[in-house]
Short mmCIF file of C-alpha atoms and ligand atoms in Angstrom, two decimals:
data_model
loop_
_atom_site.label_atom_id
_atom_site.label_comp_id
_atom_site.label_asym_id
_atom_site.label_seq_id
_atom_site.Cartn_x
_atom_site.Cartn_y
_atom_site.Cartn_z
CA MET A 1403 0.21 0.09 -0.16
CA VAL A 1404 1.58 3.51 -1.09
CA VAL A 1405 0.92 5.57 2.65
CA PHE A 1406 2.80 9.03 0.78
CA LYS A 1407 3.92 9.94 -2.85
CA LYS A 1408 4.31 12.97 -4.84
CA PRO A 1409 1.26 14.61 -5.94
CA HIS A 1410 0.92 14.08 -9.73
CA ALA A 1411 0.59 18.00 -10.24
CA LEU A 1412 3.88 18.19 -9.06
CA SER A 1413 7.39 17.55 -11.71
CA ASP A 1414 9.59 15.57 -10.92
CA VAL A 1415 12.71 17.44 -10.24
CA PRO A 1416 14.39 18.91 -7.66
CA LEU A 1417 13.11 22.37 -6.17
CA HIS A 1418 15.33 25.06 -5.68
CA TYR A 1419 14.40 26.69 -2.76
CA CYS A 1420 16.38 26.95 0.52
CA PRO A 1421 16.54 24.05 3.11
CA GLY A 1422 13.75 25.14 5.46
CA CYS A 1423 11.57 27.38 2.96
CA THR A 1424 8.04 26.92 3.21
CA HIS A 1425 7.53 27.67 -0.65
CA GLY A 1426 7.90 24.03 -0.77
CA ILE A 1427 4.94 23.03 1.44
CA VAL A 1428 2.79 25.32 -0.59
CA HIS A 1429 3.78 23.70 -3.24
CA ARG A 1430 2.96 20.53 -2.65
CA LEU A 1431 -0.90 21.62 -1.35
CA VAL A 1432 -1.54 23.40 -4.32
CA ALA A 1433 -0.32 20.24 -6.29
CA GLU A 1434 -2.40 18.19 -4.34
CA VAL A 1435 -5.68 20.46 -4.66
CA ILE A 1436 -5.18 20.20 -8.37
CA ASP A 1437 -5.37 16.03 -8.25
CA GLU A 1438 -7.83 15.69 -5.79
CA LEU A 1439 -9.89 18.01 -7.70
CA GLY A 1440 -9.14 16.46 -10.92
CA ILE A 1441 -8.63 19.79 -13.24
CA GLU A 1442 -4.81 18.79 -13.68
CA GLY A 1443 -5.12 19.14 -17.95
CA LYS A 1444 -7.31 22.11 -17.57
CA THR A 1445 -5.19 24.15 -14.99
CA ILE A 1446 -2.92 27.02 -16.16
CA GLY A 1447 -0.86 28.54 -13.41
CA ILE A 1448 0.85 32.01 -13.02
CA ALA A 1449 4.47 32.28 -12.13
CA PRO A 1450 5.24 35.80 -10.46
CA VAL A 1451 8.93 37.08 -10.17
CA GLY A 1452 10.58 36.31 -7.18
CA CYS A 1453 12.21 33.32 -5.60
CA SER A 1454 8.98 31.66 -7.15
CA VAL A 1455 9.36 32.23 -10.43
CA MET A 1456 10.16 28.89 -11.21
CA ALA A 1457 7.11 27.33 -10.25
CA TYR A 1458 6.87 27.29 -13.77
CA ASN A 1459 9.22 24.31 -13.72
CA TYR A 1460 7.36 22.40 -10.50
CA PHE A 1461 3.62 22.61 -11.41
CA GLU A 1462 2.70 19.82 -13.68
CA CYS A 1463 0.71 21.95 -15.85
CA ASP A 1464 0.73 24.98 -18.18
CA MET A 1465 2.48 28.31 -16.71
CA ILE A 1466 2.76 31.55 -17.85
CA GLU A 1467 5.77 33.45 -15.96
CA ALA A 1468 4.41 36.87 -15.47
CA ALA A 1469 6.13 40.51 -15.27
CA HIS A 1470 6.79 41.71 -11.84
CA GLY A 1471 3.27 42.19 -10.05
CA ARG A 1472 1.26 41.48 -13.23
CA ALA A 1473 0.17 38.00 -12.64
CA PRO A 1474 -3.28 38.80 -11.74
CA ALA A 1475 -3.45 40.54 -14.87
CA VAL A 1476 -2.57 37.91 -17.14
CA ALA A 1477 -4.63 35.57 -15.51
CA THR A 1478 -7.54 37.66 -16.00
CA GLY A 1479 -6.82 37.44 -19.79
CA VAL A 1480 -6.27 33.80 -19.80
CA LYS A 1481 -9.46 33.01 -17.65
CA ARG A 1482 -11.29 35.26 -19.52
CA ALA A 1483 -10.09 33.89 -22.50
CA ASN A 1484 -10.93 30.29 -21.47
CA PRO A 1485 -13.70 30.31 -18.62
CA ASP A 1486 -13.37 26.51 -18.64
CA ASN A 1487 -9.96 26.60 -17.65
CA ILE A 1488 -8.94 26.70 -14.07
CA VAL A 1489 -6.51 29.46 -13.61
CA PHE A 1490 -4.53 30.30 -10.27
CA THR A 1491 -1.53 32.51 -9.43
CA TYR A 1492 1.12 31.59 -6.89
CA GLN A 1493 3.02 35.57 -6.17
CA GLY A 1494 5.52 36.47 -2.94
CA ASP A 1495 4.59 40.28 -1.14
CA GLY A 1496 6.99 41.37 -2.98
CA ASP A 1497 5.74 40.89 -5.99
CA LEU A 1498 1.56 41.39 -5.38
CA ALA A 1499 1.96 43.55 -2.03
CA SER A 1500 4.25 45.97 -3.47
CA ILE A 1501 4.87 46.12 -7.39
CA GLY A 1502 1.56 44.66 -8.00
CA THR A 1503 -0.73 45.98 -5.85
CA ALA A 1504 -2.77 47.72 -8.85
CA GLU A 1505 -3.27 44.60 -9.66
CA THR A 1506 -4.49 42.57 -6.59
CA VAL A 1507 -6.55 45.28 -5.99
CA HIS A 1508 -8.65 45.46 -8.86
CA SER A 1509 -8.60 41.76 -10.03
CA ALA A 1510 -10.27 41.31 -6.28
CA ALA A 1511 -12.90 44.70 -6.87
CA ARG A 1512 -13.37 42.99 -10.47
CA ASN A 1513 -14.37 40.00 -8.76
CA GLU A 1514 -12.31 37.86 -11.86
CA ASN A 1515 -12.87 34.25 -11.49
CA ILE A 1516 -9.67 33.13 -10.54
CA THR A 1517 -7.96 31.64 -7.39
CA VAL A 1518 -4.32 33.75 -6.08
CA ILE A 1519 -1.80 32.42 -3.29
CA PHE A 1520 -0.34 34.63 -1.88
CA ILE A 1521 3.26 34.26 -0.23
CA ASN A 1522 3.78 36.32 2.59
CA ASN A 1523 6.57 35.88 4.24
CA ALA A 1524 7.53 39.22 5.26
CA ILE A 1525 10.61 40.03 3.37
CA TYR A 1526 12.33 40.05 -0.64
CA GLY A 1527 13.22 37.03 -0.73
CA MET A 1528 14.99 36.33 -4.47
CA THR A 1529 16.80 39.78 -4.04
CA GLY A 1530 18.21 39.20 -0.89
CA GLY A 1531 16.18 40.32 1.94
CA GLN A 1532 15.46 43.91 1.42
CA MET A 1533 12.32 45.41 3.60
CA ALA A 1534 8.69 44.60 1.79
CA PRO A 1535 5.36 46.12 2.26
CA THR A 1536 4.73 43.17 4.62
CA SER A 1537 7.94 43.39 6.64
CA LEU A 1538 6.74 44.58 10.65
CA PRO A 1539 7.46 47.49 12.74
CA GLY A 1540 11.00 46.73 13.97
CA GLN A 1541 11.53 44.04 11.63
CA VAL A 1542 15.48 44.02 10.97
CA THR A 1543 16.28 43.60 6.65
CA GLN A 1544 19.16 44.64 4.71
CA THR A 1545 17.55 47.77 3.62
CA SER A 1546 15.94 48.39 7.27
CA PRO A 1547 19.09 47.41 9.40
CA TYR A 1548 18.15 49.12 12.64
CA GLY A 1549 14.57 47.71 12.50
CA ARG A 1550 11.82 48.89 10.42
CA ASP A 1551 11.04 51.91 11.14
CA VAL A 1552 7.31 53.09 10.78
CA ASN A 1553 7.67 56.69 11.29
CA LEU A 1554 10.41 56.31 8.33
CA CYS A 1555 8.79 53.41 5.97
CA GLY A 1556 4.99 53.50 7.25
CA TYR A 1557 3.30 50.77 8.65
CA PRO A 1558 2.81 46.98 6.98
CA VAL A 1559 0.07 46.44 4.36
CA LYS A 1560 -2.43 43.96 5.68
CA ILE A 1561 -3.71 42.42 2.31
CA CYS A 1562 -6.58 40.13 3.50
CA GLU A 1563 -7.85 43.27 5.82
CA MET A 1564 -7.62 45.87 2.95
CA LEU A 1565 -9.36 43.52 -0.16
CA ALA A 1566 -12.16 42.61 2.62
CA GLN A 1567 -13.27 46.72 2.36
CA LEU A 1568 -14.50 45.84 -0.86
CA ASP A 1569 -17.97 44.27 -2.35
CA GLY A 1570 -15.56 42.52 -5.06
CA PRO A 1571 -14.14 39.87 -3.72
CA GLU A 1572 -15.64 36.15 -3.08
CA TYR A 1573 -13.63 35.00 -0.29
CA LEU A 1574 -10.53 35.74 1.30
CA GLU A 1575 -8.64 33.64 4.17
CA ARG A 1576 -5.29 33.79 5.74
CA VAL A 1577 -3.50 30.33 6.63
CA THR A 1578 -0.11 29.75 8.13
CA VAL A 1579 2.30 26.48 7.28
CA ASN A 1580 4.32 26.18 10.39
CA ASN A 1581 3.07 23.05 11.95
CA VAL A 1582 1.25 19.90 10.89
CA LYS A 1583 -2.46 21.09 11.93
CA GLN A 1584 -1.82 24.29 10.50
CA ILE A 1585 -0.59 22.86 7.02
CA LYS A 1586 -4.06 20.78 6.96
CA ASN A 1587 -5.90 24.01 7.48
CA ALA A 1588 -4.27 25.77 4.65
CA LYS A 1589 -5.16 22.94 2.64
CA ARG A 1590 -8.34 23.20 3.14
CA ALA A 1591 -8.53 26.99 2.20
CA ILE A 1592 -6.36 26.72 -0.54
CA LYS A 1593 -9.27 23.25 -1.92
CA LYS A 1594 -12.01 26.30 -1.34
CA ALA A 1595 -10.13 28.55 -3.19
CA PHE A 1596 -10.17 26.21 -6.40
CA GLN A 1597 -13.44 24.88 -5.55
CA ASN A 1598 -14.74 28.49 -5.92
CA GLN A 1599 -13.39 28.97 -9.15
CA ILE A 1600 -14.77 26.02 -10.16
CA ASP A 1601 -18.45 27.16 -9.11
CA GLY A 1602 -18.16 30.45 -10.78
CA LYS A 1603 -18.13 32.28 -7.72
CA GLY A 1604 -15.21 34.47 -8.77
CA PHE A 1605 -11.93 35.80 -6.78
CA SER A 1606 -10.40 33.92 -3.93
CA LEU A 1607 -7.12 34.89 -2.35
CA ILE A 1608 -5.67 32.32 0.16
CA GLU A 1609 -2.89 34.39 2.25
CA VAL A 1610 0.02 32.17 3.37
CA ILE A 1611 2.28 33.08 6.23
CA SER A 1612 5.12 31.80 5.59
CA SER A 1613 8.92 31.28 6.18
CA CYS A 1614 11.85 32.81 4.71
CA PRO A 1615 14.68 31.37 7.18
CA THR A 1616 17.49 32.54 4.61
CA ASN A 1617 16.68 36.01 4.77
CA TRP A 1618 15.16 36.40 8.14
CA GLY A 1619 18.62 34.74 9.72
CA MET A 1620 17.47 32.33 11.14
CA THR A 1621 17.20 28.44 11.25
CA PRO A 1622 14.35 26.65 9.89
CA GLN A 1623 12.88 25.77 13.01
CA ALA A 1624 13.38 29.05 14.81
CA ALA A 1625 12.10 30.98 11.66
CA LEU A 1626 8.61 28.34 11.82
CA LYS A 1627 8.75 29.89 15.89
CA TRP A 1628 8.75 33.21 14.66
CA ILE A 1629 5.83 33.11 12.86
CA ASP A 1630 3.70 32.47 15.90
CA GLU A 1631 5.72 34.57 17.93
CA LYS A 1632 5.85 37.65 15.40
CA MET A 1633 4.09 37.07 12.14
CA ILE A 1634 0.96 35.79 13.45
CA PRO A 1635 0.01 38.66 16.14
CA TYR A 1636 0.42 41.13 13.43
CA TYR A 1637 -1.42 39.00 10.50
CA PRO A 1638 -4.31 37.23 12.37
CA LEU A 1639 -5.29 34.09 10.93
CA GLY A 1640 -8.91 33.16 9.74
CA VAL A 1641 -11.37 33.95 6.81
CA TYR A 1642 -11.57 37.76 6.27
CA LYS A 1643 -14.47 37.41 3.86
CA ASP A 1644 -16.98 34.71 2.52
CA ARG A 1645 -19.76 36.27 0.44
CA SER A 1646 -21.52 32.69 -0.12
CA ALA A 1647 -21.47 32.18 3.51
CA GLU A 1648 -22.79 36.00 4.20
CA LYS A 1649 -25.20 35.35 1.55
CA LYS A 1650 -26.89 32.34 3.72
CA GLU A 1651 -26.71 34.01 6.62
CA ASP A 1652 -28.99 36.70 5.04
CA LYS A 1653 -31.67 34.59 3.92
CA GLN A 1654 -31.68 32.76 7.81
CA MET B 906 -1.20 14.87 -17.84
CA GLU B 907 -1.38 13.07 -21.25
CA ARG B 908 -0.11 15.79 -23.50
CA LYS B 909 3.38 17.84 -23.08
CA ARG B 910 2.86 21.07 -20.92
CA ASN B 911 3.24 24.51 -22.35
CA ILE B 912 5.44 26.99 -20.43
CA ILE B 913 5.14 30.66 -21.64
CA ASN B 914 7.74 32.42 -20.51
CA SER B 915 10.80 34.83 -21.08
CA LEU B 916 13.54 34.02 -18.51
CA SER B 917 16.28 32.18 -19.19
CA LEU B 918 18.71 30.99 -17.01
CA VAL B 919 21.14 28.60 -18.27
CA PRO B 920 23.84 30.77 -19.71
CA GLU B 921 25.19 28.58 -22.59
CA GLU B 922 21.24 28.83 -23.78
CA LEU B 923 20.67 32.29 -23.27
CA GLU B 924 24.22 33.57 -25.13
CA GLN B 925 22.43 31.61 -27.77
CA PHE B 926 19.55 33.60 -27.90
CA ASN B 927 21.36 36.61 -27.50
CA PHE B 928 23.23 36.06 -30.69
CA ALA B 929 20.31 35.02 -32.71
CA ARG B 930 18.52 37.94 -31.34
CA TYR B 931 21.15 40.41 -32.82
CA GLU B 932 21.00 38.30 -35.72
CA LYS B 933 17.51 39.62 -36.24
CA TYR B 934 18.32 43.67 -35.37
CA ALA B 935 20.72 43.58 -37.80
CA GLU B 936 18.68 42.03 -40.14
CA ILE B 937 16.47 45.27 -39.53
CA GLU B 938 19.26 47.31 -39.74
CA ARG B 939 20.09 46.60 -43.05
CA THR B 940 16.66 46.58 -44.58
CA GLU B 941 14.55 49.05 -42.63
CA ALA B 942 16.58 52.07 -42.02
CA ARG B 943 14.73 54.85 -43.78
CA ALA B 944 15.39 58.45 -44.64
CA GLU B 945 14.59 61.02 -46.75
CA GLU B 946 17.73 63.53 -48.75
CA TYR B 947 16.57 67.09 -49.60
CA ARG B 948 19.08 69.29 -51.00
CA MET B 949 21.74 66.86 -50.47
CA GLU B 950 23.31 66.68 -53.72
CA ASP B 951 26.02 69.40 -53.08
CA ALA B 952 25.42 70.01 -49.40
CA GLU B 953 28.56 71.32 -47.64
CA ILE B 954 26.36 71.86 -44.89
CA CYS B 955 23.90 69.17 -43.32
CA VAL B 956 20.85 69.85 -41.12
CA ALA B 957 19.44 66.71 -39.61
CA ALA B 958 16.06 66.55 -38.12
CA PHE B 959 12.87 64.72 -37.57
CA GLY B 960 9.80 65.13 -37.16
CA ILE B 961 7.95 69.08 -36.56
CA ALA B 962 11.95 70.09 -36.73
CA SER B 963 12.32 68.69 -40.30
CA ARG B 964 9.39 70.65 -41.37
CA VAL B 965 10.52 73.72 -39.79
CA SER B 966 14.28 73.10 -40.89
CA ARG B 967 13.28 72.52 -44.47
CA ASN B 968 12.07 76.04 -44.80
CA ALA B 969 15.17 77.14 -43.18
CA VAL B 970 17.10 75.16 -45.73
CA ASP B 971 15.43 76.70 -48.69
CA ALA B 972 16.08 80.31 -47.38
CA ALA B 973 19.58 79.30 -46.81
CA ARG B 974 19.88 78.39 -50.72
CA GLU B 975 17.97 81.46 -51.91
CA MET B 976 21.25 82.81 -50.18
CA GLY B 977 23.74 80.72 -52.02
CA ILE B 978 24.16 78.92 -49.40
CA LYS B 979 24.77 74.97 -50.34
CA VAL B 980 22.78 73.30 -47.53
CA GLY B 981 20.76 70.29 -47.48
CA LEU B 982 18.77 68.30 -44.84
CA ILE B 983 18.52 64.71 -43.89
CA ARG B 984 15.47 63.87 -42.46
CA PRO B 985 15.34 59.63 -40.44
CA ILE B 986 11.88 58.45 -41.15
CA THR B 987 12.96 55.39 -39.02
CA LEU B 988 15.46 56.61 -35.69
CA TRP B 989 15.72 53.25 -34.89
CA PRO B 990 17.52 51.60 -36.95
CA PHE B 991 19.40 54.60 -37.57
CA PRO B 992 20.05 55.54 -41.43
CA VAL B 993 23.54 55.48 -41.50
CA ASP B 994 23.79 55.36 -44.76
CA PRO B 995 22.65 58.67 -46.06
CA PHE B 996 24.99 60.20 -43.41
CA LYS B 997 27.95 58.49 -44.70
CA ARG B 998 27.54 59.19 -48.18
CA SER B 999 26.97 62.94 -47.07
CA LEU B 1000 30.78 62.89 -45.63
CA SER B 1001 31.50 63.29 -49.60
CA THR B 1002 30.72 66.91 -49.55
CA VAL B 1003 29.30 67.99 -46.31
CA LYS B 1004 31.31 69.53 -43.83
CA LYS B 1005 29.33 70.45 -40.95
CA TYR B 1006 26.33 68.67 -39.18
CA ILE B 1007 23.48 70.89 -37.71
CA SER B 1008 21.30 69.08 -35.11
CA VAL B 1009 17.76 70.43 -35.08
CA GLU B 1010 15.54 68.85 -32.26
CA LEU B 1011 13.02 69.45 -29.79
CA ASN B 1012 14.85 68.09 -26.67
CA MET B 1013 18.16 68.64 -25.26
CA GLY B 1014 19.95 66.86 -27.87
CA GLN B 1015 19.11 63.40 -28.28
CA MET B 1016 20.01 62.97 -32.24
CA ILE B 1017 22.83 64.38 -31.46
CA GLU B 1018 24.86 61.04 -30.39
CA ASP B 1019 23.18 59.20 -33.70
CA VAL B 1020 25.00 62.04 -36.08
CA ARG B 1021 27.85 61.67 -34.31
CA LEU B 1022 27.96 57.99 -34.72
CA ALA B 1023 26.65 57.96 -38.20
CA THR B 1024 29.46 60.23 -39.29
CA GLU B 1025 31.91 58.59 -36.97
CA CYS B 1026 33.25 61.95 -35.37
CA ARG B 1027 34.92 63.06 -38.69
CA ARG B 1028 33.04 66.25 -39.07
CA PRO B 1029 31.62 69.02 -36.24
CA VAL B 1030 28.20 68.62 -34.98
CA THR B 1031 26.25 71.47 -33.45
CA LEU B 1032 23.09 71.20 -31.68
CA CYS B 1033 20.21 73.65 -32.69
CA ASN B 1034 17.26 73.22 -30.19
CA ARG B 1035 14.10 74.10 -28.32
CA ALA B 1036 12.70 72.20 -25.35
CA GLY B 1037 10.04 71.77 -23.38
CA GLY B 1038 6.87 71.49 -26.35
CA MET B 1039 8.73 74.98 -27.70
CA ILE B 1040 9.17 74.57 -31.35
CA PRO B 1041 12.54 77.13 -33.40
CA THR B 1042 11.76 79.11 -36.11
CA PRO B 1043 12.68 79.03 -39.22
CA GLU B 1044 14.68 82.17 -38.67
CA GLN B 1045 16.07 80.57 -35.60
CA VAL B 1046 17.62 77.26 -37.63
CA LEU B 1047 18.75 79.73 -40.20
CA GLU B 1048 21.09 81.39 -38.14
CA ALA B 1049 22.43 78.18 -37.22
CA ILE B 1050 23.22 77.62 -40.85
CA LYS B 1051 24.45 80.99 -41.16
CA ALA B 1052 26.70 80.97 -38.67
CA ALA B 1053 28.12 77.21 -39.96
CA ALA B 1054 28.47 78.84 -43.55
CA ASN B 1055 30.56 81.75 -41.85
CA GLY B 1056 32.86 79.42 -40.05
CA GLY B 1057 31.32 80.57 -36.40
CA GLU B 1058 29.79 78.46 -33.57
CA GLN B 1059 32.67 75.87 -33.94
C1 TPP C 314 9.49 44.71 -12.50
C2 TPP C 314 11.03 44.33 -11.71
N1 TPP C 314 11.35 45.13 -10.74
C3 TPP C 314 11.99 44.32 -9.90
C4 TPP C 314 12.50 43.13 -10.21
C5 TPP C 314 13.39 42.92 -8.92
N2 TPP C 314 12.67 41.83 -8.20
C6 TPP C 314 13.13 40.16 -8.37
S1 TPP C 314 12.63 39.66 -7.29
C7 TPP C 314 11.96 40.68 -6.05
C8 TPP C 314 11.31 40.88 -4.92
C9 TPP C 314 10.51 39.78 -4.88
O1 TPP C 314 9.70 39.18 -3.54
P1 TPP C 314 8.75 38.37 -3.27
O2 TPP C 314 7.41 38.83 -3.93
O3 TPP C 314 8.27 38.93 -1.72
O4 TPP C 314 9.04 36.94 -3.06
P2 TPP C 314 9.93 36.11 -2.61
O5 TPP C 314 11.47 36.29 -3.30
O6 TPP C 314 10.01 36.36 -1.36
O7 TPP C 314 9.34 34.75 -2.53
C10 TPP C 314 12.47 42.13 -7.02
C11 TPP C 314 12.07 43.37 -6.36
C12 TPP C 314 11.53 42.79 -11.13
N3 TPP C 314 12.05 41.34 -11.46
N4 TPP C 314 11.06 43.40 -11.91
S1 SF4 C 315 15.22 33.48 -0.27
FE1 SF4 C 315 13.72 32.98 1.43
S2 SF4 C 315 11.99 32.88 0.12
FE2 SF4 C 315 13.54 32.24 -1.13
S3 SF4 C 315 13.66 30.05 -1.27
FE3 SF4 C 315 15.46 31.15 0.20
S4 SF4 C 315 14.01 30.61 2.49
FE4 SF4 C 315 12.31 30.65 0.41
#
């Protein structure tokens, strides 16, 4: 009996991610969901610019690599041209919450029927650990060596809270993957975000609080702990919008 | 998945592959440079002074060239129609008669560098320009032509 195997939707190549990076876990969850929903062959992924740019080599489906931050715009075009395909983006916080803020906000406002997987690791990973819009107050990064000074750099952008103000989006949830329980919960959320698209419900975004041990300057274990101690208090987990559930409540 | 998956990207992280890609691109650019450069030459047959101008500046310069010709100054106009590829040939040919070039531009001087490159800096090139949306008058260009003819400004 096979107890554990690689999801079919994940290519059989070595990942380039650093040891202990949670990108790999999230890749696996997305691939498992593609397998379980039986949407391999009709799923199109949009890769970002960032550490996960090479996601196009890892997901065993058709992939397009978008310019930095433009993934939701590319996804919009793909989905509108091919409404029968399942279209997802996979983006970091530098990509989605900084250079791509406009695309993020407007695709949510338009309630595009796409699925967005948003990796919030509070830093620019690929370029060597610069401050991201999501870096925490006081967080030490390459470009904030004395800690993020909110008087100088402002406050972090809370994407789920921000998008929840819009009438457009169907589903917004923040999860993390720093232990088994949370990984299971994250998978449930990601699956729902894909199911929503299959059901034609519209824009679903799952924000995954992730670790970047390399640029946080921590061991993988310490990084997972830092998620609990620092990230989650600032970025509370949970559902920020679920329009279908809201509608059901209205009827009752 | 049954069929081979499609990957659409513009990223090439293998140096051996990227170098070949660059070579292929540059072959294409070279072909464009050979086949697509366009320019209009106006009264250039025996010109000793050449005004280089495109767009609005070229229309102004044409009047100035006509006025200068009436005064007996041997001046012509090369009007690049394509700026890339830059029409190097008409400038190269013009070197047999032209002694001075004037680049007339609606900016702080951008094409002047292309004129220098096209003539391989073998003749002086001066700038006659306005900027910010201002347009030189034919008189201003005529003054520049007269100054060049009188050996001034160099
Ligand atoms: C238009 C453009 N601007 C800047 C860059 C440089 N760049 C590459 S990756 C990156 C940041 C990515 O950070 P994030 O989205 O947080 O992803 P991570 O690497 O942390 O997974 C930047 C700014 C680029 N490639 N393109
Ligand atoms: S730099 Fe950070 S985000 Fe990028 S692969 Fe390494 S640990 Fe992961």
